[in-house]
Amino acid sequence: MSIDNAIKYKFNTGDNVLYGTNVICTSKKIGDLKQVFQNEEARSTMEQESIVYSVSLLQPIEAGTVGGLFIGTTIIEQGQVDQEYYMTKGHIHKNTSSSEFYWGTKGTGMVLMMKTDRTYHIELMSPGSIHFIPPETAHRVINTGNEKLIFNACWPADAGYDYETIYNEGFSCRIFNQHGIPTIIDIEK
Ligand code: M6P
Ligand code: ZN
């Protein structure tokens, strides 16, 4: 029998970031998000080094391990590209049978989930809200509030990422700030 006295991994409730070995921190800046927002010209003239969102990702087991789990915390800054709110790139899992949980801890936003037939549904994210993302569902989070949006995620270690499909085909709706109101606009492919 052995007891680990030291906390191996930690979610810091102060800065909302994960700590421990095997934690990888990345951020996506305006300059990294080419073609993500509708108004590409507006994005290209913004400060390219400005952070849109940051992810700290705990990989306690090798990526691709069947039966393994990853956990991550994402902080989406408050901001817009033209009228479109800051959001994650969004992805589908390479292993399409993989699902995922998202849950909100700070701020407010929307979880956009789109099926392969491009039908979508949106769930409102707020502190304590839990969102189940089923298999074969593209997902993205949009910060529609007036502060940072912070959420956690847990997903299979063998889920993988397919960003290409979303990059090429986009989601079937976008969320804009129209006179202070988050407004969902359907997008033709
Ligand atoms: C969540 C998880 C991560 C993902 C991150 C940012 O934390 O789903 O796997 O990387 O959000 O989303 P994206 O990869 O779409 O930019
Ligand atoms: Zn995912």
XYZ file of C-alpha atoms and ligand atoms in Angstrom:
206
model
C 0.000 0.000 0.000
C 1.270 3.499 -0.770
C -0.163 6.930 -0.229
C 0.865 9.857 -2.428
C 1.278 12.800 -0.067
C 1.987 15.262 -2.809
C -0.876 16.317 -5.045
C 0.084 14.949 -8.434
C -2.157 17.142 -10.537
C -3.946 20.268 -9.503
C -6.693 22.498 -10.761
C -5.773 25.925 -9.423
C -8.989 27.681 -8.477
C -7.094 30.993 -8.460
C -5.956 31.161 -12.049
C -8.129 28.286 -13.342
C -5.178 26.487 -14.852
C -4.102 22.850 -14.440
C -0.755 22.058 -12.854
C 1.401 18.938 -12.700
C 3.668 16.908 -14.895
C 2.177 16.120 -18.295
C 0.300 19.413 -18.411
C 0.656 21.201 -21.714
C -0.361 24.857 -22.007
C -1.108 26.367 -25.396
C -2.786 29.503 -26.574
C -4.436 30.569 -29.781
C -3.763 34.118 -30.862
C -5.567 36.236 -33.435
C -2.709 35.410 -35.817
C -3.350 31.658 -35.419
C -7.025 31.841 -36.325
C -6.966 32.449 -40.054
C -10.353 31.743 -41.729
C -12.004 30.985 -38.374
C -14.082 34.164 -38.156
C -16.407 35.363 -40.885
C -14.693 38.717 -41.384
C -11.199 37.555 -42.316
C -10.148 41.044 -43.313
C -11.024 42.414 -39.864
C -9.065 39.570 -38.216
C -6.029 40.148 -40.388
C -5.821 43.807 -39.378
C -6.117 43.133 -35.611
C -3.149 42.754 -33.227
C -1.902 39.312 -34.286
C -0.281 38.534 -30.907
C -3.489 39.094 -28.966
C -4.666 35.896 -27.202
C -8.156 34.617 -28.028
C -8.094 31.447 -25.913
C -5.732 29.329 -23.844
C -5.889 25.629 -23.049
C -4.104 23.735 -20.278
C -4.287 20.073 -21.022
C -3.489 17.187 -18.705
C -2.339 14.051 -20.489
C -1.739 11.471 -17.741
C -1.464 8.734 -20.360
C -0.119 8.611 -23.909
C -2.320 10.077 -26.644
C -4.078 7.294 -28.504
C -4.343 4.956 -25.490
C -7.639 3.072 -25.670
C -9.480 3.502 -22.357
C -7.419 6.566 -21.347
C -8.822 9.978 -20.504
C -7.612 13.564 -20.891
C -8.804 16.629 -19.058
C -8.400 20.252 -20.097
C -9.288 23.778 -19.049
C -10.016 26.415 -21.648
C -10.119 30.164 -21.037
C -11.741 32.180 -23.825
C -11.029 35.902 -23.561
C -13.801 38.400 -23.988
C -13.640 39.953 -27.429
C -14.902 40.052 -30.973
C -13.652 39.975 -34.533
C -15.915 42.584 -36.066
C -19.287 41.549 -34.561
C -18.440 37.871 -34.060
C -17.611 36.756 -30.522
C -14.298 35.082 -29.638
C -14.625 31.303 -29.795
C -12.655 28.071 -30.104
C -11.718 26.752 -33.544
C -13.941 23.751 -32.959
C -13.308 20.200 -34.095
C -14.702 16.741 -34.673
C -12.964 13.768 -33.109
C -10.827 11.803 -35.510
C -12.114 8.696 -33.786
C -15.705 9.610 -34.573
C -17.192 7.322 -31.914
C -15.616 9.444 -29.135
C -17.804 11.671 -26.995
C -16.807 14.401 -24.531
C -17.989 16.359 -21.497
C -17.687 20.143 -21.214
C -18.646 21.990 -18.044
C -18.629 25.694 -17.330
C -16.861 27.264 -14.347
C -16.844 31.008 -15.055
C -18.536 33.409 -17.433
C -21.270 32.663 -19.928
C -21.306 31.355 -23.453
C -22.699 28.848 -25.885
C -21.731 25.304 -26.798
C -22.414 24.730 -30.475
C -22.817 21.093 -31.536
C -23.281 20.118 -35.167
C -24.120 16.683 -36.566
C -22.657 15.319 -39.793
C -25.882 16.325 -41.622
C -25.042 19.932 -40.516
C -28.061 20.244 -38.217
C -26.987 21.962 -35.022
C -28.073 22.684 -31.504
C -26.806 25.155 -28.932
C -26.577 24.818 -25.156
C -26.041 27.804 -22.873
C -22.884 27.521 -20.788
C -22.618 29.061 -17.333
C -20.847 28.142 -14.075
C -21.985 24.607 -13.217
C -23.589 23.752 -16.555
C -22.622 20.342 -17.945
C -22.673 19.563 -21.669
C -22.488 16.115 -23.206
C -21.065 16.072 -26.718
C -22.173 12.831 -28.399
C -20.119 10.869 -30.967
C -19.902 12.229 -34.537
C -20.617 15.780 -33.388
C -18.499 18.835 -34.208
C -18.183 21.174 -31.207
C -17.164 24.747 -30.543
C -17.568 27.141 -27.588
C -18.382 30.821 -27.984
C -17.843 33.470 -25.295
C -21.005 35.590 -25.498
C -20.618 37.152 -22.045
C -18.855 40.266 -20.817
C -15.951 38.523 -19.067
C -13.621 35.575 -19.679
C -15.380 32.260 -20.265
C -13.758 29.324 -18.483
C -14.737 25.713 -18.985
C -13.338 22.248 -18.403
C -13.438 19.252 -20.683
C -12.871 15.507 -20.360
C -12.489 13.219 -23.368
C -10.992 9.869 -24.428
C -7.223 9.777 -24.952
C -7.777 8.149 -28.340
C -10.344 10.698 -29.587
C -7.869 12.691 -31.693
C -8.648 15.889 -33.582
C -10.039 16.550 -37.031
C -9.757 20.325 -37.607
C -9.686 20.059 -41.373
C -13.383 19.316 -41.871
C -14.403 22.425 -39.927
C -11.699 24.502 -41.602
C -13.007 23.485 -45.026
C -16.739 23.354 -44.396
C -17.297 25.561 -41.335
C -20.175 25.295 -38.877
C -23.723 25.873 -40.103
C -24.218 28.910 -37.858
C -22.253 31.801 -36.355
C -22.930 33.896 -33.261
C -22.745 37.673 -33.565
C -23.161 40.526 -31.133
C -26.051 42.490 -32.614
C -26.758 45.583 -30.514
C -25.546 43.768 -27.389
C -27.615 40.634 -28.006
C -25.990 37.292 -28.933
C -27.655 36.457 -32.231
C -27.475 33.117 -34.045
C -27.187 33.412 -37.810
C -27.530 30.353 -40.067
C -24.752 29.980 -42.611
C -25.180 28.492 -46.061
C -22.411 26.105 -47.026
C -11.500 21.720 -24.870
C -11.211 20.342 -25.407
C -9.850 20.328 -26.056
C -9.757 21.434 -27.098
C -10.073 22.788 -26.474
C -10.073 23.940 -27.488
O -10.631 21.973 -23.812
O -12.181 19.978 -26.348
O -9.634 19.066 -26.642
O -8.488 21.441 -27.700
O -11.371 22.715 -25.879
O -10.912 23.666 -28.581
P -10.342 23.513 -30.078
O -9.358 22.371 -30.056
O -11.551 23.241 -30.901
O -9.672 24.775 -30.415
Zn -13.459 17.433 -28.545
